[in-house]
CSV table of C-alpha atoms in Angstrom, one decimal:
chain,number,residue,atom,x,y,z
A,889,UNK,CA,21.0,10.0,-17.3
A,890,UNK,CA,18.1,11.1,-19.6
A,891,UNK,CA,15.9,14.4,-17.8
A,892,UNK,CA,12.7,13.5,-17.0
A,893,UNK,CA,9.6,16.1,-16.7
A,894,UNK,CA,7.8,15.4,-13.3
A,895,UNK,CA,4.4,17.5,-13.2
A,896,UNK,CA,4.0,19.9,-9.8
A,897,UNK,CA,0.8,17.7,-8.6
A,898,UNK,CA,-1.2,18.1,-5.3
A,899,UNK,CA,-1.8,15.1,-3.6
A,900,UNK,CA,-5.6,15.8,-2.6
A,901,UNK,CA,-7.6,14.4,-5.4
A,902,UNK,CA,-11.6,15.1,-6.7
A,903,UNK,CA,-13.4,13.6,-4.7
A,904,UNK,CA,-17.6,13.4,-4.0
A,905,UNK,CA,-19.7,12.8,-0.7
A,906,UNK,CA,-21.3,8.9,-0.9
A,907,UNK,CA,-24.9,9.2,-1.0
A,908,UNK,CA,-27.1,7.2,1.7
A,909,UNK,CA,-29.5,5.2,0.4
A,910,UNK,CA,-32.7,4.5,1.8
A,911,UNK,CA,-32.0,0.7,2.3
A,912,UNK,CA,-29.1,-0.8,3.6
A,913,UNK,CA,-27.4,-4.3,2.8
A,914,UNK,CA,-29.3,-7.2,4.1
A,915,UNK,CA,-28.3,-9.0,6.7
A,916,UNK,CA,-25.7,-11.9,5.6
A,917,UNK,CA,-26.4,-10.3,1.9
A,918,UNK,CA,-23.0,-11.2,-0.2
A,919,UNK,CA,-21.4,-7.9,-1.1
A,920,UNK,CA,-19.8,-8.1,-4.5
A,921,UNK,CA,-19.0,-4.9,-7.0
A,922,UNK,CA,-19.9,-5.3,-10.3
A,923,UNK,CA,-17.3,-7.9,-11.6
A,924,UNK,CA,-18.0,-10.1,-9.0
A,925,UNK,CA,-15.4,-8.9,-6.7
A,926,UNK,CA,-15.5,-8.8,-2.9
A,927,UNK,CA,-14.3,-6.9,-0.5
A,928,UNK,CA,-11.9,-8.3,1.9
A,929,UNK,CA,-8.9,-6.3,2.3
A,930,UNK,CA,-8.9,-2.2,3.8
A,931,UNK,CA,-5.4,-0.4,3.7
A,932,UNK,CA,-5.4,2.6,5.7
A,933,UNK,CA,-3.4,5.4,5.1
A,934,UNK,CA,-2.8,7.4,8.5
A,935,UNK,CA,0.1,10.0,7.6
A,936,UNK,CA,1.3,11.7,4.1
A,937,UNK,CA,4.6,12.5,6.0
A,938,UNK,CA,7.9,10.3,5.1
A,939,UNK,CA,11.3,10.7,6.1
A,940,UNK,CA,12.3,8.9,2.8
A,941,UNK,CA,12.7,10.1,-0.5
A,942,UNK,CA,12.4,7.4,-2.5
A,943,UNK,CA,12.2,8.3,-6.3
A,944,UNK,CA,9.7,6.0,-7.7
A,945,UNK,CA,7.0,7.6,-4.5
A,946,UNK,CA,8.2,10.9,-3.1
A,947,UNK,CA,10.8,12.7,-5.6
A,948,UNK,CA,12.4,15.6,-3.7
A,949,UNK,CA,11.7,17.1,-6.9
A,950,UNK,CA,8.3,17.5,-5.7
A,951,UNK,CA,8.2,16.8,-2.0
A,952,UNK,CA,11.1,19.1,-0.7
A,953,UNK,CA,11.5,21.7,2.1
A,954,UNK,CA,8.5,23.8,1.0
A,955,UNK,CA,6.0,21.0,0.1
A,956,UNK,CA,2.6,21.3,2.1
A,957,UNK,CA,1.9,18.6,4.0
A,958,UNK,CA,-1.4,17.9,5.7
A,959,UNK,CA,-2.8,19.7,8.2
A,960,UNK,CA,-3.0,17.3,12.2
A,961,UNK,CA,-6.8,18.6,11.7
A,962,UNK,CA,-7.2,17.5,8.6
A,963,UNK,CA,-6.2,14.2,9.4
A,964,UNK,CA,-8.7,11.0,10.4
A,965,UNK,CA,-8.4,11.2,14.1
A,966,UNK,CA,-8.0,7.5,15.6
A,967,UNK,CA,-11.3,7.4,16.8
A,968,UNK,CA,-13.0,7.8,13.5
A,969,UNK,CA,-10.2,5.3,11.6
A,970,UNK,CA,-11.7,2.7,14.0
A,971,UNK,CA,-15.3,3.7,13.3
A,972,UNK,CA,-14.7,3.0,9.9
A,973,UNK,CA,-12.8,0.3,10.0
A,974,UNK,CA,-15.8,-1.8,12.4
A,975,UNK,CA,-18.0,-0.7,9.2
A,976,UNK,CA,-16.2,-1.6,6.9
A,977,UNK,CA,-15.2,-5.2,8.6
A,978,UNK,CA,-19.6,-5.4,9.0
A,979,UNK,CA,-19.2,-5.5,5.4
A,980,UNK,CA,-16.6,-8.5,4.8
A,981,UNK,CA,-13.1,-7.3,5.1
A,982,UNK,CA,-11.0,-9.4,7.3
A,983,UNK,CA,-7.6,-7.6,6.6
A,984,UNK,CA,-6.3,-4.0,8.0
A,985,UNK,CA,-3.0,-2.9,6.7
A,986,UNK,CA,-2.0,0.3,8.3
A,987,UNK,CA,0.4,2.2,6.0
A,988,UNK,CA,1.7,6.3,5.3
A,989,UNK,CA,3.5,7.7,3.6
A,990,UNK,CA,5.3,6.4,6.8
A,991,UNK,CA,3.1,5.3,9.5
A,992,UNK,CA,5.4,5.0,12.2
A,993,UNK,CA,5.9,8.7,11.9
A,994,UNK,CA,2.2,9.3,13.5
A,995,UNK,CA,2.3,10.2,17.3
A,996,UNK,CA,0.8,7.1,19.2
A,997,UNK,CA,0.4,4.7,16.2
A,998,UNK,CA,0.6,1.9,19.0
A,999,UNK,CA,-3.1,3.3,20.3
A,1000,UNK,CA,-4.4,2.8,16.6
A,1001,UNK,CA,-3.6,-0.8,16.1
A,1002,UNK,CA,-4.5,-1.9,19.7
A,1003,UNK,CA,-8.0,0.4,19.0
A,1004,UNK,CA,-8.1,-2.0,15.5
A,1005,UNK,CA,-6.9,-5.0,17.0
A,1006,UNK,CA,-9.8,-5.3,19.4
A,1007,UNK,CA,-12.6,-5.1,16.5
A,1008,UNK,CA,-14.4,-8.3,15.7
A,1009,UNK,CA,-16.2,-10.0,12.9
A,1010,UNK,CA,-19.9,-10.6,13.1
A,1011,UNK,CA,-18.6,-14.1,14.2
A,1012,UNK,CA,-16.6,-12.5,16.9
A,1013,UNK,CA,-13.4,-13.4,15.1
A,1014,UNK,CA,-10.1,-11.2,15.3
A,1015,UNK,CA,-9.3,-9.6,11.6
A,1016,UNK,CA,-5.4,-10.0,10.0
A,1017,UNK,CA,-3.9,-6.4,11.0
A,1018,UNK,CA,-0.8,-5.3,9.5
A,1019,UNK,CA,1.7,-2.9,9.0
A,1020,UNK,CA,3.7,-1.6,5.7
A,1021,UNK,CA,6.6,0.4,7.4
A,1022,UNK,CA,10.3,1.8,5.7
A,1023,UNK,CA,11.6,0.2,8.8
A,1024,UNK,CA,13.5,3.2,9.7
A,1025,UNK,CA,12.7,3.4,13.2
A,1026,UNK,CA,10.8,-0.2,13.4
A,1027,UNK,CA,13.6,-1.3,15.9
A,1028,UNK,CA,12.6,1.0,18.7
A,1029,UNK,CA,9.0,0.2,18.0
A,1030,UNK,CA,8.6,-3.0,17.4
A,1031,UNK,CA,7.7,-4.9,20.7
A,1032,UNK,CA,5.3,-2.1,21.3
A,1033,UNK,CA,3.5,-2.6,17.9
A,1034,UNK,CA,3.3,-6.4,19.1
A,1035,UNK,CA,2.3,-5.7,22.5
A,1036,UNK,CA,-0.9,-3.5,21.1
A,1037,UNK,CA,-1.9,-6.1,18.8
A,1038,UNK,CA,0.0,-5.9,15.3
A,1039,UNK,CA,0.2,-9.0,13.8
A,1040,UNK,CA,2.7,-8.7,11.3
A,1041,UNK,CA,5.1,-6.2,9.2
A,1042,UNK,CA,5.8,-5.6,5.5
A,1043,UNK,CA,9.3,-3.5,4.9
A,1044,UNK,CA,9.5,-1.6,2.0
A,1045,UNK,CA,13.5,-2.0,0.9
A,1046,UNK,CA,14.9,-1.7,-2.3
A,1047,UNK,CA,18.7,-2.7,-1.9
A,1048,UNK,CA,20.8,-4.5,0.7
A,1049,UNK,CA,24.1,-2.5,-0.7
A,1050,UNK,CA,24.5,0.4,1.5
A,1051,UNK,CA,25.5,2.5,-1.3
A,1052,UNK,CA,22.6,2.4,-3.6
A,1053,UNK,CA,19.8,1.9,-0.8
A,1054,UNK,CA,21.1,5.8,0.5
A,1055,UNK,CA,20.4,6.7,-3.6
A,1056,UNK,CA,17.4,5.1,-3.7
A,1057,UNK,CA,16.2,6.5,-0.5
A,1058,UNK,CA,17.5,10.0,-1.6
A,1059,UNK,CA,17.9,10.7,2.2
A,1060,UNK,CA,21.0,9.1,2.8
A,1061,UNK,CA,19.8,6.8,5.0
A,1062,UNK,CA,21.8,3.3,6.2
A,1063,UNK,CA,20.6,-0.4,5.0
A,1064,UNK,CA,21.7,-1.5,8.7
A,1065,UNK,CA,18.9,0.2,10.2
A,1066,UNK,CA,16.7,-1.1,8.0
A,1067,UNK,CA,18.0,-4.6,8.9
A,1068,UNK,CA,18.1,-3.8,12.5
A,1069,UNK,CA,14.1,-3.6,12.2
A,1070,UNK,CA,13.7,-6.3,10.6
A,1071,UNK,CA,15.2,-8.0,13.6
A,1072,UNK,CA,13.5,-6.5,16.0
A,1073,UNK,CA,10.1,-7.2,14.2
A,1074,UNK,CA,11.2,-10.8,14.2
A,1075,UNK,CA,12.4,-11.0,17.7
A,1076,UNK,CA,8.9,-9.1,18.5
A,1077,UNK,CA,6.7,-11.9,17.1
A,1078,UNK,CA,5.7,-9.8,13.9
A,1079,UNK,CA,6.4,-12.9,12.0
A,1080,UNK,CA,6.5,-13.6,8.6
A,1081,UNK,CA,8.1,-10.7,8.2
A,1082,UNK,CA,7.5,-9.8,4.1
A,1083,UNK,CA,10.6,-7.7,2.7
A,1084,UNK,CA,9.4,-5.7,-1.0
A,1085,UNK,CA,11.8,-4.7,-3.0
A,1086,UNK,CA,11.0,-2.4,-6.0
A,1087,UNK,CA,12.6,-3.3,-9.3
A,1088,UNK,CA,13.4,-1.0,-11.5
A,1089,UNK,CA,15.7,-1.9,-14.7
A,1090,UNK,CA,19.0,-0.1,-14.7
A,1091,UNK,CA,18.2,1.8,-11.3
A,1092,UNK,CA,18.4,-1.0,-8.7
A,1093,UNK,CA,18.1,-4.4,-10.5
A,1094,UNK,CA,21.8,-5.5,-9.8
A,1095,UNK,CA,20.4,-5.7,-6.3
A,1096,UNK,CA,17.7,-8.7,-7.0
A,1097,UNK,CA,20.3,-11.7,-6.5
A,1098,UNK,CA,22.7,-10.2,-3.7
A,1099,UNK,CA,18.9,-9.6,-1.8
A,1100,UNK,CA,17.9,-13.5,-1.9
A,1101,UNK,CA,21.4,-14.5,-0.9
A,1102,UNK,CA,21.4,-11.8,2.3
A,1103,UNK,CA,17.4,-13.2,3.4
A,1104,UNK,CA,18.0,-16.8,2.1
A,1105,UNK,CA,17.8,-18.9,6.1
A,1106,UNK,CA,16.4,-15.5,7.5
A,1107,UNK,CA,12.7,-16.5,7.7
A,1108,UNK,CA,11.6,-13.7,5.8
A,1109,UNK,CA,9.6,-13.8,2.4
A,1110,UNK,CA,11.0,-11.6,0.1
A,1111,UNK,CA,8.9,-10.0,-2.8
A,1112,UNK,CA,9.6,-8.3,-5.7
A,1113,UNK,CA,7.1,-5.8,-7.5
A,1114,UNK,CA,7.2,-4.5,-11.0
A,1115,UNK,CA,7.8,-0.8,-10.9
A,1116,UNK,CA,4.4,0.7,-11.3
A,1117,UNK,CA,2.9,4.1,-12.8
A,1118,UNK,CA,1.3,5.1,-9.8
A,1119,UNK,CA,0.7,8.6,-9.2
A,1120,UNK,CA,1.9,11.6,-11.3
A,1121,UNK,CA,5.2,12.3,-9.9
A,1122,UNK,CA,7.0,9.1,-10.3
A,1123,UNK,CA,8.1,9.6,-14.1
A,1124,UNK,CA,7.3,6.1,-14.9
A,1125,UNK,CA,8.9,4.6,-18.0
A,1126,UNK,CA,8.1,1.2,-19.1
A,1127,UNK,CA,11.5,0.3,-20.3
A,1128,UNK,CA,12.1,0.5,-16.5
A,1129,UNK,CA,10.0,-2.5,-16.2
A,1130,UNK,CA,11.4,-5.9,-15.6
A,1131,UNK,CA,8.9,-7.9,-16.0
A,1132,UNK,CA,8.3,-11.1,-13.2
A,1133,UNK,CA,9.2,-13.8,-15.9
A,1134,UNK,CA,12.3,-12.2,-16.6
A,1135,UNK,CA,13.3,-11.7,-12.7
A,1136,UNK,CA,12.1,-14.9,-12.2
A,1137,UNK,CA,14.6,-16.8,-15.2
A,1138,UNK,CA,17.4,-14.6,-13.4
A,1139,UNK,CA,16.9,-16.3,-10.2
A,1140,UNK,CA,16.5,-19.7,-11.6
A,1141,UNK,CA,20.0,-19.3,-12.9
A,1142,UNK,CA,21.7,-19.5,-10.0
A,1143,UNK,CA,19.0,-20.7,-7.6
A,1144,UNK,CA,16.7,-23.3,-9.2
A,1145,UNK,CA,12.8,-23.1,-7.7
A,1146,UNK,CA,9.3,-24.4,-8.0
A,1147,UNK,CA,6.3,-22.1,-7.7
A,1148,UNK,CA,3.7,-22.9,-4.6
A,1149,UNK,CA,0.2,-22.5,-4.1
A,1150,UNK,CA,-1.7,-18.9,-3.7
A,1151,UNK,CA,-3.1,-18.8,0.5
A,1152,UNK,CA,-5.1,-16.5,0.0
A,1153,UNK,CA,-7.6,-15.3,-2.6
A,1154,UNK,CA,-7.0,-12.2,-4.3
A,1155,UNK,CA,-3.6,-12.6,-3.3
A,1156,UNK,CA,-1.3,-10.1,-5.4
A,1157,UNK,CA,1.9,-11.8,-5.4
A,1158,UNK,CA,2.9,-15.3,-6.9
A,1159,UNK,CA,4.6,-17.5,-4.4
A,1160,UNK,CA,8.1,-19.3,-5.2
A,1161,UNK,CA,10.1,-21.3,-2.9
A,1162,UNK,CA,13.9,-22.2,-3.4
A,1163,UNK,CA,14.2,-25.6,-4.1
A,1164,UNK,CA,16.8,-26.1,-0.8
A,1165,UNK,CA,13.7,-24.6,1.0
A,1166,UNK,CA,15.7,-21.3,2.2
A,1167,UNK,CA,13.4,-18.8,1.2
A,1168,UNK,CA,10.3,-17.8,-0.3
A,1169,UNK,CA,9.7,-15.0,-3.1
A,1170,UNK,CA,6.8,-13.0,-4.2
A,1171,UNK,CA,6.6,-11.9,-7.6
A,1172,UNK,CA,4.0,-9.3,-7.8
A,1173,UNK,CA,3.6,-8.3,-11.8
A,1174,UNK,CA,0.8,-5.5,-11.5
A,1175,UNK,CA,1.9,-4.4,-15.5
A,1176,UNK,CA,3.0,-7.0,-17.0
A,1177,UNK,CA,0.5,-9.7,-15.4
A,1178,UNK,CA,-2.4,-7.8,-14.2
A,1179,UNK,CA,-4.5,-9.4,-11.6
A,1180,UNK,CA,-7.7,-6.9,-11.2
A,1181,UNK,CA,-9.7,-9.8,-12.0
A,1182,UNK,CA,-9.7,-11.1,-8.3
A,1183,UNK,CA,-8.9,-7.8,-6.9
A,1184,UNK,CA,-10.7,-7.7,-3.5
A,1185,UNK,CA,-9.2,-4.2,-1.8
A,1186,UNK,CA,-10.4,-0.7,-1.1
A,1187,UNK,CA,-8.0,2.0,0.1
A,1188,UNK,CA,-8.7,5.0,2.8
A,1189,UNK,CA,-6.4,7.6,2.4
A,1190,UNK,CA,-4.7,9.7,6.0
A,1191,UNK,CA,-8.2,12.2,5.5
A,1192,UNK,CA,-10.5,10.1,4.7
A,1193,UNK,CA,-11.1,9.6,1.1
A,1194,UNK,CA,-12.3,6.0,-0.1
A,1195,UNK,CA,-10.0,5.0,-3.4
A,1196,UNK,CA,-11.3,1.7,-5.0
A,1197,UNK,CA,-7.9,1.1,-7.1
A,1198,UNK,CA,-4.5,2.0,-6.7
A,1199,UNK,CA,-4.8,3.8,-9.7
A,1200,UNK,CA,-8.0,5.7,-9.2
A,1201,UNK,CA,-8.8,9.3,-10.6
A,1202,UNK,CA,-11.7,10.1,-7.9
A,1203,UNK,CA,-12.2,9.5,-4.1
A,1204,UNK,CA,-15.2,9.1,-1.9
A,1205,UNK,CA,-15.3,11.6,0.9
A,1206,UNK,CA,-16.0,9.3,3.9
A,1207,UNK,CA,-14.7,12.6,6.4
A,1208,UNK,CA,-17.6,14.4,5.2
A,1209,UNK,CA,-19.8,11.5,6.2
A,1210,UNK,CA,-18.1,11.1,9.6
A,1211,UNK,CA,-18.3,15.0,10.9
A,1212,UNK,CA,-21.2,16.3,8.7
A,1213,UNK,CA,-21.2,19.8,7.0
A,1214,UNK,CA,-24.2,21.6,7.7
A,1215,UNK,CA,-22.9,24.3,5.6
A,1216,UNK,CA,-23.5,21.7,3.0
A,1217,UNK,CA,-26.4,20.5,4.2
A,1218,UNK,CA,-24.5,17.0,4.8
A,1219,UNK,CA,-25.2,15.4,8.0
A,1220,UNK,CA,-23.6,13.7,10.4
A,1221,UNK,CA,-24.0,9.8,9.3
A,1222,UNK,CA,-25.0,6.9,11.5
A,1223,UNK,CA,-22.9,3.8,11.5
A,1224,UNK,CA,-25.9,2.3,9.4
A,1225,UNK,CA,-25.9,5.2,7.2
A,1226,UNK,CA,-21.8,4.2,6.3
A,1227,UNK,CA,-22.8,0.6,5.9
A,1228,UNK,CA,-25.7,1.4,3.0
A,1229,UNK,CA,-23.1,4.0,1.8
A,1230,UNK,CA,-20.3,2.0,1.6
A,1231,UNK,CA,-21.9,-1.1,0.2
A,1232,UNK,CA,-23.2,1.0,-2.6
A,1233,UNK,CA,-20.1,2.5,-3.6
A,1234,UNK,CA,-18.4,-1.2,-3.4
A,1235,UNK,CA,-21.5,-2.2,-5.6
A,1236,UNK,CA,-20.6,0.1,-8.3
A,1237,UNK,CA,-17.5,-0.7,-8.5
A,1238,UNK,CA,-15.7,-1.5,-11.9
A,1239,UNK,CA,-12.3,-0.6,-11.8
A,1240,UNK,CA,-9.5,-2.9,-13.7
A,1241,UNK,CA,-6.9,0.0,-14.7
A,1242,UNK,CA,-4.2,-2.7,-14.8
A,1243,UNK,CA,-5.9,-5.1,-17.0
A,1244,UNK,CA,-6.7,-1.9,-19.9
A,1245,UNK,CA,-3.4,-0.4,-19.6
A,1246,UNK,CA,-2.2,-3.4,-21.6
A,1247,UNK,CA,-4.9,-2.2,-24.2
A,1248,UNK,CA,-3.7,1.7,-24.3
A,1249,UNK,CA,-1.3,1.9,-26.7
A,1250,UNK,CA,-2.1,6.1,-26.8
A,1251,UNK,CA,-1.3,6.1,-23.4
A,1252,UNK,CA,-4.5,7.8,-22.1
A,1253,UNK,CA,-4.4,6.0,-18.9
A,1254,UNK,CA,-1.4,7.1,-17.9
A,1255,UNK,CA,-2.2,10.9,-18.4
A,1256,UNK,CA,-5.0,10.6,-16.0
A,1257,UNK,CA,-4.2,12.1,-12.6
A,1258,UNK,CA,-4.1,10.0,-10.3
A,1259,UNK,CA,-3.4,9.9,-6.4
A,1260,UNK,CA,0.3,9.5,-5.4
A,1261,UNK,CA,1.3,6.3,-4.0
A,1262,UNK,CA,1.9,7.6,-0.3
A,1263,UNK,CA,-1.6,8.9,-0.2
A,1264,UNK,CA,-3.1,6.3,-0.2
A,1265,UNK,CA,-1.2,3.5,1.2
A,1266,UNK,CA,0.1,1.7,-2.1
């Protein structure tokens, strides 16, 4: 195995406080950033704690015994998550994905999504709320979850062999568990459940065809995702790649299928169904098949930082907004002061780091710090 040189990074990024213009948004005004794109989708990042290791988003390396997590105090309390989200859903998103690190490890998660559950559009329509979750104690929460108002679940799993799901996980932690919340989330009603899977060539690869044949009947849509450089800590390689077209011809070998219609727009994976009908895969191909053109999400990390791509270098300091610094002569903002401030941030937005990566051949991109994937809800 060749060494790889992973760079002692801090999680808690640059960041500025959003200014508050003088006029807000008009009413039923179409927000749009500067390449047209809207914003419809807000993934919230309530915890940077995990109980996994995983390699490609928390090396032990890096986040072991004597790494400094977050302060309680220092996180978004519920009540102000759900302040911002009603803002932010004034100003066109109609999904909430709660996520971590892992978010089931925050005490009374169930209060959170029943406190985001009960927000409404200016229509007085529900919004889509889900959950990204390593599933790891999803079983003994799962009915609760459903109960409060979560809609559905996304499980992060990156093997269904016992054996190299514990090495991926670097915690030693069982596939069966994993599969026992998958269960429960379906028993629970948190239906589709969406499985991900993280390729990575030579690391867990072998895995991509003994997955289908486990979820094929199952009900589940399973989704692969080209490994990505997020983050700083991850020591991304490109010839760990494999490319969607190539996962894609692999699967056709032995399981012949036809590609379907997108649901949604901005959607990030590409939907395939086998042709017997058994199961539906995602192909999400963020490097080699960038789709920032229609890219239609903002991202709140667990203290309230606004990140407008996964792959951002600076944050926007919504916390300061919220509970004011008078020490900085910042004060406390109105809920109409977080609308004008938000829209204007959205409005300059221009971020397509997927779509110029393919144009970096110095790699310059990829030396830019960026947040780590846990942080801000991936």
């Amino acid at each position: 195995m060749s060494e790889r040189t992973i760079p002692i990074v801090d999680h808690r990024y640059a960041s500025s406080v959003p200014t508050v213009p003088a006029h807000s948004l008009a009413p039923g005004a179409l927000l749009a950033d500067k390449l047209g794109r809207p914003l419809h989708d807000l993934r919230i990042s309530i915890t940077d704690r995990c109980n996994f290791r995983c390699t490609y988003c928390m090396p032990k390396e890096v986040f072991d015994a004597h790494y400094e997590f977050l302060r309680h105090a220092d996180l978004l309390r519920f009540e102000e998550i759900e302040r911002l989200a009603r803002v932010f859903v004034g100003l066109g998103v109609r999904k909430l994905r709660i996520t971590g690190g892992e978010p089931l490890l925050r005490k009374g998660v169930e209060d959170l999504v029943a406190m985001l559950a009960a927000i409404r559009t200016p229509d007085g329509e529900p919004v889509e709320l889900t959950m990204t979750t390593n599933a790891s104690i999803l079983a003994r929460k799962a009915e609760a979850l459903a109960r409060a108002g979560l809609h559905r679940v996304t499980v992060s799993l990156d093997a269904i062999d016992d054996a190299v799901f514990r090495r991926m996980n670097d915690m030693d932690f069982p596939v069966q568990t994993v599969l026992e919340g998958i269960a429960a989330a379906q028993a629970a009603g948190l239906h589709p459940v969406k499985v991900n899977m993280v390729v990575q060539r030579g690391v867990n690869d072998d895995q991509i065809l003994p997955m289908i044949e486990h979820f094929r009947g199952s009900g589940v849509v399973l989704r692969f995702i080209e490994f990505m450089d997020v983050g700083n800590t991850n020591g991304w390689r490109m010839d760990q790649v494999l490319p969607s077209a190539e996962l894609l011809a692999r699967i056709a070998q032995r399981h012949p299928l036809h590609a379907l219609d997108p649901t949604v727009l901005g959607a990030t994976a590409e939907r395939w169904l086998l042709d017997d009908g058994s199961l539906e895969i995602g192909a999400i191909s963020s490097v080699t098949q960038a789709f920032c053109h229609d890219c239609n999400r903002a991202r709140l990390s667990m203290e309230g930082k606004l990140y407008l791509c996964l792959f951002a270098s600076h944050g926007h300091d919504l916390r300061a907004l919220l509970r004011g610094d008078p020490q900085q002569g910042i004060q406390q903002a109105s809920d109409a002061d977080l609308q004008a401030a938000l829209a204007q941030v959205w409005s300059r937005r221009d971020d397509r780091y997927s779509e110029l990566r393919g144009f970096d051949s110095a790699g310059l991109l990829q030396a830019v710090r960026k947040p780590e994937m846990f942080a801000i809800g991936g």
